[in-house]
Amino acid sequence: MKTYSNYIAGEWKDSIAGETREIINPATSEVVGKSSVSTAEDLNRAVQAASEAKFGWSQLAGAARGDYLYKVANIIEARLEEIAETMTREMGKTLPEAKGETARGVAILRYYAGEGMRKVGDVIPSSDSEALMFTKRVPLGVVGIITPWNFPVAIPIWKMAPALIYGNTVVIKPASETAITAAKVIDCFHEAGLPKGVVNMVTGSGSVIGDGMVNHRGIAGISFTGSDVVGKQIAMGAVERGAKFQLEMGGKNPVIIAEDADLDKAVEGTISGAFRSTGQKCTATSRVLVHRNIKQAFVDKLLTASQSIKIGNGLEDGVWMGPCSSESQMETVLSYIEKGKKEGAKLLFGGNRLRGSEFDQGFYVEPTIFDEVDSKMQIAQEEIFGPVIAVIPFDNLEEAFELANDTQFGLSASIYTENVGAMLKFIDRVDAGLVRINAETAGVELQAPFGGMKSSSSHSREQGEAAIEFYTSIKTVFVKG
Ligand SMILES: NC(=O)C1=CN([C@@H]2O[C@H](COP(=O)(O)OP(=O)(O)OC[C@H]3O[C@@H](n4cnc5c(N)ncnc54)[C@H](OP(=O)(O)O)[C@@H]3O)[C@@H](O)[C@H]2O)C=CC1
Ligand SMILES: CCCCCC(=O)O
């Protein structure tokens, strides 16, 4: 059984305490491998290595840093099958989705490699005619990255790539559940030959290593994706010591099915948005707002489509939806299903843990659809992070927009309609960072800004050109002869 250790100053090193934890395959309960459970001293050594490397790395030309990222991209591309299979074994995502995510990581690296040759400042005319005034961007220094288990390749890379290209060095703490996938990605950085200490990984619990990063004075900025509960803790810790922080958190994303919607498109988008990755995306669809006049027709089609979803081990051909990522995540989802029943929502489809010879060893939950949900119910307000839909009827678009915004979150929102006026009103009225028309709520493109409003985000944006704002500071320079 292989133990995957920390990566510090260009070397793989076991945790000082020598403690490890087993990582379980949620489809079969088999042990995938072991990862290091690190201590604060392991973290100190990683931050020390990153601190020692930061000046040299920041002095390289952006193009030179970009060349390293191109190399990493090529190595990950060559190891795509291995990395994707590890992802499926660790957190249950189907292999085709895992391959797609890993390919997305490759594309993100290539996008930011190119950013190393783009402008990073402006010349601004001074009111003093003899002066030169311009801006330049400088790296933060050592950046701490804390990532979740649901996109264990794409999210680490969409944080690391901009951090690195803009001259920062990195200490990353991946989710404990997907530490092996993270180790394989970091091994690709190792193979690419980045200078020692530029990239470091410390695996271990969020409460020890994650919290330690937030409070570590050697870390200038923290970029986090995960639950809003943890995100708030990170924000308070960062504010306490004046560190920069960036949070991308949960969602309770609505799709509006307008009276004139193309129902087949709407059903396809709802199924994909709600049940792909077993509903474990911050952008997943969890609230389905349907015009009362077409609700029955829509729900009938939705139920028919849900019946054809093939559930199983994500490594097997033809499986469309895998297990929940862990036993505890499955228990969370099942507890919300019980809450929905107790709150009086009408269970139309699913609602059970899947049992039988092919399911008993895994953490499988049926795609679940509740109807007659009130917007104030817990299943309509709280992020479940599983394959659970809440169907809520409305009588007019004004009511639909109100319902769409009736949530603490504001990450993604969709509408299915053929009416341009309704589209334009939706774009203006919905409080969400991602607004999608006749498309599912999930689906983030690497070249565009990504992030939410309200409790979904700390209101910065990741990806695309937007990422530069977090990973650099602007200097306004004034020069006189
Ligand atoms: N918006 C999104 O993309 C995501 C949202 N979620 C939400 O979060 C819930 C739990 O999932 P989970 O992955 O556990 O999300 P968490 O927020 O618990 O964990 C995300 C990351 O933060 C770390 N962490 C945990 N506690 C702390 C802390 N006190 N200080 C610093 N870092 C910490 C975790 O470490 P460790 O691995 O050791 O726990 C992990 O690396 C899900 O049910 C879902 O609601 C989850 C994933 C992604
Ligand atoms: C952190 C959530 C990432 C969402 C990726 C997607 O919707 O494609």
Coordinates of C-alpha atoms and ligand atoms in Angstrom, one line a residue:
M1 CA 0.0 0.0 0.0
K2 CA 1.7 3.2 -1.1
T3 CA 1.9 6.2 1.2
Y4 CA 1.9 9.6 -0.5
S5 CA 3.9 12.1 1.4
N6 CA 4.4 15.9 1.4
Y7 CA 6.3 17.7 -1.3
I8 CA 8.6 20.3 0.3
A9 CA 11.6 22.1 -1.3
G10 CA 11.6 19.9 -4.3
E11 CA 11.5 16.6 -2.4
W12 CA 8.9 14.1 -1.2
K13 CA 9.0 13.9 2.6
D14 CA 6.9 11.9 5.0
S15 CA 5.2 13.9 7.8
I16 CA 7.6 14.5 10.7
A17 CA 5.1 12.6 13.0
G18 CA 5.0 9.8 10.5
E19 CA 1.2 9.7 10.8
T20 CA -0.9 8.5 7.8
R21 CA -4.6 8.1 6.9
E22 CA -6.2 5.6 4.5
I23 CA -8.1 6.9 1.6
I24 CA -11.2 4.9 0.7
N25 CA -12.8 4.3 -2.7
P26 CA -16.4 5.4 -2.3
A27 CA -17.6 3.0 -5.0
T28 CA -16.1 -0.1 -3.3
S29 CA -14.8 0.9 0.1
E30 CA -11.4 -0.5 -1.0
V31 CA -8.3 1.4 0.3
V32 CA -6.9 3.4 -2.5
G33 CA -3.7 4.4 -0.7
K34 CA -2.4 6.4 2.3
S35 CA -1.5 10.0 2.7
S36 CA 0.5 11.9 5.2
V37 CA -1.2 13.5 8.1
S38 CA 1.1 16.4 8.7
T39 CA 1.9 18.7 11.6
A40 CA 2.4 22.4 12.0
E41 CA 6.1 21.8 11.8
D42 CA 5.7 20.2 8.3
L43 CA 3.8 23.3 7.3
N44 CA 6.5 25.6 8.7
R45 CA 9.1 23.8 6.6
A46 CA 7.0 24.1 3.5
V47 CA 6.4 27.9 4.1
Q48 CA 10.1 28.3 4.7
A49 CA 10.9 26.6 1.4
A50 CA 8.4 28.8 -0.4
S51 CA 9.8 31.9 1.2
E52 CA 13.4 31.1 0.2
A53 CA 12.3 30.5 -3.4
K54 CA 10.0 33.5 -3.9
F55 CA 12.6 36.1 -4.8
G56 CA 14.3 34.1 -7.4
W57 CA 11.0 33.0 -8.9
S58 CA 9.6 36.5 -9.0
Q59 CA 12.7 37.7 -10.8
L60 CA 12.3 35.3 -13.7
A61 CA 10.7 36.8 -16.8
G62 CA 7.0 35.9 -17.1
A63 CA 7.8 34.1 -20.3
A64 CA 10.3 31.9 -18.4
R65 CA 7.7 31.1 -15.8
G66 CA 5.3 30.3 -18.6
D67 CA 7.7 27.8 -20.1
Y68 CA 7.6 25.9 -16.9
L69 CA 3.8 25.8 -16.9
Y70 CA 3.7 24.6 -20.5
K71 CA 6.0 21.7 -19.4
V72 CA 3.7 20.9 -16.6
A73 CA 0.7 20.9 -18.9
N74 CA 2.5 18.5 -21.3
I75 CA 3.4 16.1 -18.5
I76 CA -0.2 16.1 -17.0
E77 CA -1.5 15.5 -20.5
A78 CA 0.8 12.5 -20.9
R79 CA -0.3 11.1 -17.5
L80 CA -4.0 12.0 -18.0
E81 CA -5.4 8.5 -17.8
E82 CA -3.4 7.7 -14.6
I83 CA -4.5 10.9 -12.9
A84 CA -8.1 10.6 -14.0
E85 CA -8.4 7.0 -12.8
T86 CA -6.9 8.0 -9.4
M87 CA -9.6 10.8 -9.1
T88 CA -12.4 8.3 -9.8
R89 CA -11.0 5.9 -7.2
E90 CA -10.6 8.6 -4.6
M91 CA -13.9 10.5 -4.9
G92 CA -16.2 8.6 -7.2
K93 CA -16.6 10.9 -10.2
T94 CA -17.1 8.9 -13.4
L95 CA -14.0 8.3 -15.4
P96 CA -15.1 10.3 -18.5
E97 CA -15.8 13.3 -16.2
A98 CA -12.4 12.8 -14.5
K99 CA -10.7 12.7 -17.8
G100 CA -12.5 15.9 -18.9
E101 CA -11.5 17.6 -15.7
T102 CA -7.9 16.6 -16.0
A103 CA -7.9 17.9 -19.6
R104 CA -9.4 21.1 -18.3
G105 CA -6.4 21.4 -15.9
V106 CA -4.0 21.0 -18.9
A107 CA -5.9 23.8 -20.7
I108 CA -5.8 26.1 -17.7
L109 CA -2.0 25.7 -17.4
R110 CA -1.6 26.5 -21.0
Y111 CA -3.8 29.6 -20.7
Y112 CA -1.8 31.0 -17.8
A113 CA 1.5 30.1 -19.4
G114 CA 0.5 32.5 -22.1
E115 CA -0.3 35.2 -19.5
G116 CA 3.4 35.4 -18.8
M117 CA 3.8 37.5 -22.0
R118 CA 0.9 39.8 -21.5
K119 CA 0.9 43.4 -20.2
V120 CA 0.7 43.8 -16.5
G121 CA 0.4 47.6 -16.2
D122 CA -0.6 50.9 -17.7
V123 CA 1.1 54.2 -18.5
I124 CA -1.1 56.9 -17.0
P125 CA -0.5 60.6 -18.0
S126 CA 0.6 62.6 -14.9
S127 CA -0.6 66.1 -14.4
D128 CA 3.1 67.0 -14.1
S129 CA 4.2 67.2 -17.7
E130 CA 7.8 66.3 -16.7
A131 CA 6.8 63.1 -14.9
L132 CA 6.2 59.6 -16.0
M133 CA 3.5 57.7 -14.2
F134 CA 2.7 54.0 -14.7
T135 CA 1.5 51.0 -12.8
K136 CA 3.1 47.7 -12.4
R137 CA 2.0 44.5 -10.7
V138 CA 4.0 42.6 -8.1
P139 CA 3.4 39.1 -6.6
L140 CA 2.0 38.7 -3.1
G141 CA 4.9 36.4 -2.2
V142 CA 4.0 33.0 -0.7
V143 CA 0.3 32.0 -1.4
G144 CA -1.5 29.4 0.6
I145 CA -4.0 27.3 -1.4
I146 CA -6.8 25.2 0.2
T147 CA -8.9 23.1 -2.0
P148 CA -11.9 20.7 -1.8
W149 CA -12.5 17.2 -3.0
N150 CA -15.0 17.8 -5.7
F151 CA -12.7 19.0 -8.5
P152 CA -9.3 17.7 -7.2
V153 CA -7.4 18.6 -10.4
A154 CA -9.2 21.6 -11.9
I155 CA -9.5 23.7 -8.7
P156 CA -5.9 23.3 -7.5
I157 CA -4.6 24.1 -11.0
W158 CA -6.9 27.1 -11.5
K159 CA -5.4 28.5 -8.3
M160 CA -1.8 27.4 -8.7
A161 CA -1.3 28.4 -12.4
P162 CA -2.2 32.1 -12.0
A163 CA -0.4 32.2 -8.6
L164 CA 2.8 31.0 -10.3
I165 CA 2.7 32.9 -13.5
Y166 CA 2.3 36.2 -11.7
G167 CA 5.5 35.4 -9.6
N168 CA 4.2 33.9 -6.4
T169 CA 5.4 30.6 -4.8
V170 CA 2.8 28.2 -3.4
V171 CA 2.0 26.0 -0.5
I172 CA -1.1 23.9 -1.2
K173 CA -3.2 21.8 1.2
P174 CA -5.6 19.6 -0.9
A175 CA -8.7 18.0 0.6
S176 CA -7.7 15.0 2.7
E177 CA -10.1 12.8 0.6
T178 CA -8.2 13.5 -2.6
A179 CA -4.7 13.7 -1.4
I180 CA -3.4 11.1 -3.8
T181 CA -4.8 12.8 -6.9
A182 CA -3.2 16.0 -5.6
A183 CA 0.1 14.2 -5.2
K184 CA 0.1 13.0 -8.8
V185 CA -0.6 16.5 -10.0
I186 CA 2.2 17.9 -7.9
D187 CA 4.5 15.1 -9.2
C188 CA 3.9 16.6 -12.7
F189 CA 5.2 19.9 -11.4
H190 CA 8.2 18.1 -9.9
E191 CA 8.9 16.4 -13.2
A192 CA 8.8 19.7 -15.0
G193 CA 11.7 20.8 -12.9
L194 CA 10.4 24.0 -11.3
P195 CA 13.0 25.5 -8.9
K196 CA 13.0 23.9 -5.5
G197 CA 10.5 25.5 -3.1
V198 CA 8.3 27.2 -5.8
V199 CA 5.6 24.6 -5.3
N200 CA 5.0 22.8 -2.0
M201 CA 2.2 20.5 -0.9
V202 CA 1.4 19.6 2.7
T203 CA -1.4 17.0 3.3
G204 CA -3.4 16.9 6.5
S205 CA -6.5 18.0 8.3
G206 CA -8.1 21.3 7.6
S207 CA -8.2 22.1 11.3
V208 CA -4.4 21.6 11.6
I209 CA -2.8 22.4 8.3
G210 CA -5.6 24.5 6.7
D211 CA -6.0 26.6 9.9
G212 CA -2.2 26.7 10.3
M213 CA -1.9 28.3 6.8
V214 CA -4.5 30.9 7.6
N215 CA -2.6 32.0 10.7
H216 CA 0.9 31.6 9.3
R217 CA 2.7 35.0 8.9
G218 CA 4.9 33.6 6.2
I219 CA 1.8 33.3 3.9
A220 CA 0.7 36.5 2.3
G221 CA -2.6 35.3 0.8
I222 CA -5.0 32.4 1.0
S223 CA -7.2 31.1 -1.8
F224 CA -9.9 28.7 -0.7
T225 CA -12.7 26.8 -2.2
G226 CA -15.1 24.8 -0.1
S227 CA -17.9 25.2 2.4
D228 CA -19.2 28.6 3.5
V229 CA -18.8 27.4 7.1
V230 CA -15.1 26.9 6.7
G231 CA -14.8 29.9 4.4
K232 CA -16.1 32.3 7.1
Q233 CA -13.5 30.9 9.5
I234 CA -10.7 31.5 7.0
A235 CA -11.9 35.1 6.3
M236 CA -11.8 35.9 10.1
G237 CA -8.4 34.4 10.5
A238 CA -7.0 36.3 7.5
V239 CA -8.5 39.6 8.5
E240 CA -7.0 39.1 12.0
R241 CA -3.5 39.3 10.6
G242 CA -4.1 41.4 7.5
A243 CA -3.6 38.6 5.0
K244 CA -5.3 38.7 1.6
F245 CA -8.0 36.1 1.1
Q246 CA -10.2 34.7 -1.7
L247 CA -13.1 32.4 -1.0
E248 CA -15.3 30.4 -3.4
M249 CA -18.0 28.6 -1.5
G250 CA -21.3 26.9 -1.8
G251 CA -24.4 27.4 -4.0
K252 CA -28.1 26.7 -4.1
N253 CA -28.5 27.2 -7.8
P254 CA -31.9 27.7 -9.4
V255 CA -33.1 26.9 -12.9
I256 CA -36.3 28.7 -14.0
I257 CA -38.4 26.7 -16.5
A258 CA -40.6 29.4 -18.1
E259 CA -44.0 28.7 -19.6
D260 CA -42.5 28.9 -23.1
A261 CA -39.4 26.7 -22.4
D262 CA -38.3 24.0 -24.7
L263 CA -39.1 21.2 -22.3
D264 CA -36.8 18.6 -23.7
K265 CA -33.8 21.0 -23.5
A266 CA -34.9 22.1 -20.0
V267 CA -35.1 18.5 -18.8
E268 CA -31.7 17.6 -20.3
G269 CA -30.1 20.7 -18.7
T270 CA -31.8 20.0 -15.3
I271 CA -30.7 16.4 -15.2
S272 CA -27.1 17.3 -16.2
G273 CA -26.9 20.2 -13.9
A274 CA -28.4 18.4 -10.9
F275 CA -27.0 14.9 -11.1
R276 CA -23.6 14.9 -13.0
S277 CA -20.8 14.4 -10.5
T278 CA -23.6 13.1 -8.2
G279 CA -24.6 16.7 -7.6
Q280 CA -21.3 17.5 -5.9
K281 CA -20.6 20.8 -7.7
C282 CA -20.9 24.2 -6.2
T283 CA -22.6 25.1 -9.5
A284 CA -25.0 22.1 -9.4
T285 CA -28.7 22.7 -9.9
S286 CA -30.7 22.1 -6.7
R287 CA -33.8 24.3 -7.1
V288 CA -36.1 23.9 -10.1
L289 CA -38.6 26.7 -10.4
V290 CA -41.3 25.6 -12.9
H291 CA -44.3 27.6 -14.3
R292 CA -47.4 26.0 -12.9
N293 CA -49.0 25.7 -16.3
I294 CA -46.3 23.4 -17.6
K295 CA -45.2 21.8 -14.4
Q296 CA -46.9 18.4 -14.9
A297 CA -45.5 18.0 -18.5
F298 CA -42.0 19.0 -17.3
V299 CA -42.1 16.7 -14.3
D300 CA -43.3 13.8 -16.3
K301 CA -40.4 14.2 -18.7
L302 CA -38.0 14.7 -15.8
L303 CA -39.0 11.5 -14.1
T304 CA -38.7 9.6 -17.4
A305 CA -35.2 10.9 -17.9
S306 CA -34.2 10.2 -14.3
Q307 CA -35.2 6.6 -14.7
S308 CA -32.6 6.0 -17.4
I309 CA -29.7 7.2 -15.3
K310 CA -27.1 4.4 -14.9
I311 CA -25.6 4.5 -11.5
G312 CA -22.5 2.5 -10.5
N313 CA -18.8 2.5 -10.1
G314 CA -17.4 5.4 -12.1
L315 CA -14.7 3.2 -13.6
E316 CA -17.2 1.1 -15.4
D317 CA -18.2 1.9 -19.0
G318 CA -21.6 3.4 -19.4
V319 CA -22.0 4.5 -15.8
W320 CA -23.5 8.1 -15.8
M321 CA -23.5 8.8 -12.0
G322 CA -21.2 7.5 -9.4
P323 CA -21.4 7.3 -5.6
C324 CA -21.3 10.2 -3.1
S325 CA -17.7 11.1 -2.4
S326 CA -17.6 9.5 1.0
E327 CA -19.7 7.8 3.6
S328 CA -20.1 11.0 5.6
Q329 CA -21.3 12.9 2.4
M330 CA -23.8 10.1 1.7
E331 CA -25.1 10.4 5.3
T332 CA -25.4 14.2 4.9
V333 CA -27.4 13.7 1.7
L334 CA -29.7 11.0 3.3
S335 CA -30.3 13.3 6.3
Y336 CA -31.5 16.1 4.0
I337 CA -33.8 13.7 2.2
E338 CA -35.3 12.8 5.6
K339 CA -35.6 16.5 6.4
G340 CA -37.5 17.1 3.1
K341 CA -40.0 14.4 3.9
K342 CA -40.5 15.7 7.5
E343 CA -41.0 19.3 6.1
G344 CA -43.8 18.1 3.9
A345 CA -42.2 18.1 0.5
K346 CA -43.6 15.4 -1.8
L347 CA -41.0 12.7 -2.7
L348 CA -41.6 12.0 -6.4
F349 CA -38.5 10.0 -7.2
G350 CA -35.6 8.2 -5.5
G351 CA -34.8 9.1 -1.9
N352 CA -32.9 5.9 -0.9
R353 CA -29.5 4.5 -0.5
L354 CA -29.0 2.1 -3.3
R355 CA -28.7 -1.5 -2.0
G356 CA -27.7 -4.8 -3.6
S357 CA -24.6 -6.7 -4.5
E358 CA -23.2 -4.0 -6.7
F359 CA -24.0 -1.1 -4.3
D360 CA -23.6 -2.4 -0.8
Q361 CA -19.9 -1.7 -0.6
G362 CA -20.2 1.9 -1.8
F363 CA -22.0 5.1 -0.9
Y364 CA -24.7 5.3 -3.5
V365 CA -27.8 7.5 -3.3
E366 CA -30.6 7.5 -5.9
P367 CA -31.2 10.7 -7.9
T368 CA -33.9 12.3 -5.8
I369 CA -36.7 14.6 -6.8
F370 CA -39.0 16.5 -4.4
D371 CA -42.1 18.3 -5.6
E372 CA -44.4 20.9 -3.9
V373 CA -41.4 22.3 -2.1
D374 CA -41.8 25.6 -0.3
S375 CA -38.9 28.0 -0.8
K376 CA -38.4 28.3 3.0
M377 CA -37.9 24.6 3.5
Q378 CA -34.3 23.5 4.5
I379 CA -34.0 21.4 1.3
A380 CA -34.6 24.6 -0.6
Q381 CA -32.3 26.8 1.4
E382 CA -29.3 24.7 2.4
E383 CA -26.6 23.3 0.2
I384 CA -27.0 19.5 0.2
F385 CA -24.1 18.7 -2.2
G386 CA -25.8 15.6 -3.5
P387 CA -28.2 14.4 -6.2
V388 CA -31.3 16.1 -4.8
I389 CA -33.7 18.4 -6.7
A390 CA -36.4 20.7 -5.1
V391 CA -39.2 21.5 -7.5
I392 CA -40.9 24.8 -6.7
P393 CA -43.9 26.1 -8.8
F394 CA -44.5 29.7 -9.8
D395 CA -47.3 31.6 -11.6
N396 CA -45.4 34.5 -13.3
L397 CA -41.8 35.5 -14.0
E398 CA -41.7 38.2 -11.4
E399 CA -42.4 35.5 -8.8
A400 CA -39.8 33.3 -10.4
F401 CA -37.1 36.0 -10.1
E402 CA -38.0 36.5 -6.5
L403 CA -37.8 32.8 -5.8
A404 CA -34.5 32.5 -7.7
N405 CA -33.0 35.2 -5.4
D406 CA -34.6 33.7 -2.2
T407 CA -31.3 32.2 -1.0
Q408 CA -28.2 33.2 0.9
F409 CA -26.1 32.0 -2.0
G410 CA -25.6 33.6 -5.4
L411 CA -23.3 31.5 -7.5
S412 CA -25.1 30.3 -10.7
A413 CA -28.6 30.6 -12.1
S414 CA -30.2 29.4 -15.3
I415 CA -33.4 30.1 -17.2
Y416 CA -35.0 28.1 -20.0
T417 CA -37.1 30.4 -22.2
E418 CA -37.4 31.4 -25.9
N419 CA -38.5 35.0 -25.0
V420 CA -35.7 37.5 -25.4
G421 CA -37.4 40.0 -23.0
A422 CA -37.5 37.3 -20.3
M423 CA -33.8 36.5 -20.9
L424 CA -32.8 40.2 -20.6
K425 CA -34.9 40.7 -17.4
F426 CA -33.4 37.5 -15.9
I427 CA -29.8 38.7 -16.6
D428 CA -30.5 41.9 -14.8
R429 CA -32.7 40.6 -12.0
V430 CA -30.9 37.4 -10.8
D431 CA -28.3 37.8 -8.1
A432 CA -25.7 35.3 -9.3
G433 CA -22.1 35.5 -10.6
L434 CA -22.8 33.0 -13.4
V435 CA -26.0 33.7 -15.4
R436 CA -26.9 31.1 -18.0
I437 CA -29.7 31.1 -20.6
N438 CA -31.0 27.8 -22.0
A439 CA -28.1 26.1 -20.4
E440 CA -27.5 24.2 -17.2
T441 CA -26.3 26.0 -14.1
A442 CA -22.9 24.1 -14.1
G443 CA -20.2 24.5 -16.7
V444 CA -17.4 27.0 -16.0
E445 CA -15.1 28.1 -18.8
L446 CA -11.5 28.7 -17.9
Q447 CA -11.1 31.9 -19.8
A448 CA -14.1 33.7 -18.1
P449 CA -14.4 35.1 -14.6
F450 CA -15.7 32.6 -12.1
G451 CA -17.2 33.4 -8.8
G452 CA -20.4 34.1 -6.9
M453 CA -22.4 36.8 -5.0
K454 CA -23.7 36.9 -1.5
S455 CA -22.5 33.9 0.7
S456 CA -21.1 32.1 -2.3
S457 CA -17.9 34.1 -2.5
S458 CA -15.6 36.7 -1.0
H459 CA -16.5 38.7 -4.2
S460 CA -13.3 38.4 -6.1
R461 CA -13.2 36.3 -9.2
E462 CA -11.0 33.4 -10.3
Q463 CA -10.0 32.2 -13.8
G464 CA -9.5 34.1 -17.0
E465 CA -7.9 37.5 -16.7
A466 CA -9.7 38.1 -13.5
A467 CA -7.3 35.9 -11.5
I468 CA -4.5 38.6 -11.7
E469 CA -6.4 40.8 -9.2
F470 CA -6.0 38.3 -6.3
Y471 CA -2.5 37.1 -7.1
T472 CA -0.8 40.5 -7.5
S473 CA -0.7 43.9 -6.0
I474 CA -0.6 47.1 -8.0
K475 CA 2.2 49.7 -7.6
T476 CA 1.5 53.2 -9.0
V477 CA 4.9 54.6 -9.9
F478 CA 5.7 58.3 -10.4
V479 CA 9.0 59.2 -11.9
K480 CA 10.6 62.6 -12.3
G481 CA 13.9 63.3 -14.0
Ligands
LIG1 N1 -18.1 25.4 -3.2 C1 -17.5 24.3 -3.5 O1 -16.9 24.1 -4.6 C2 -17.5 23.2 -2.5 C3 -18.4 23.3 -1.5 N2 -18.3 22.3 -0.6 C4 -19.2 22.3 0.6 O2 -18.5 21.9 1.8 C5 -19.1 20.8 2.4 C6 -18.0 19.8 3.0 O3 -17.1 19.5 1.9 P1 -15.6 19.6 2.2 O4 -14.7 19.3 1.1 O5 -15.4 18.9 3.5 O6 -15.5 21.2 2.4 P2 -14.7 21.9 3.5 O7 -15.0 23.3 3.4 O8 -14.9 21.2 4.8 O9 -13.2 21.6 3.1 C7 -12.6 22.3 2.0 C8 -11.1 22.4 2.3 O10 -11.0 23.1 3.5 C9 -10.2 22.4 4.4 N3 -10.6 22.8 5.8 C10 -11.5 22.2 6.6 N4 -11.6 22.9 7.7 C11 -10.7 23.9 7.7 C12 -10.3 25.0 8.6 N5 -10.9 25.1 9.8 N6 -9.4 25.9 8.2 C13 -8.9 25.7 6.9 N7 -9.2 24.8 6.0 C14 -10.1 23.9 6.4 C15 -10.5 21.0 4.1 O11 -9.5 20.1 4.7 P3 -9.9 18.5 4.9 O12 -9.8 17.9 3.6 O13 -8.9 18.1 5.9 O14 -11.3 18.5 5.4 C16 -10.5 21.0 2.6 O15 -9.1 21.0 2.1 C17 -19.8 20.1 1.2 O16 -20.8 19.3 1.7 C18 -20.3 21.3 0.4 O17 -21.5 21.8 1.1 C19 -17.4 21.3 -0.6 C20 -16.5 21.2 -1.6 C21 -16.5 22.2 -2.7
LIG2 C1 -16.0 24.8 -7.6 C2 -17.0 24.5 -8.6 C3 -16.5 24.3 -10.0 C4 -17.6 24.2 -11.0 C5 -17.2 23.7 -12.3 C6 -18.3 23.6 -13.3 O1 -19.5 24.0 -13.0 O2 -18.0 23.2 -14.4

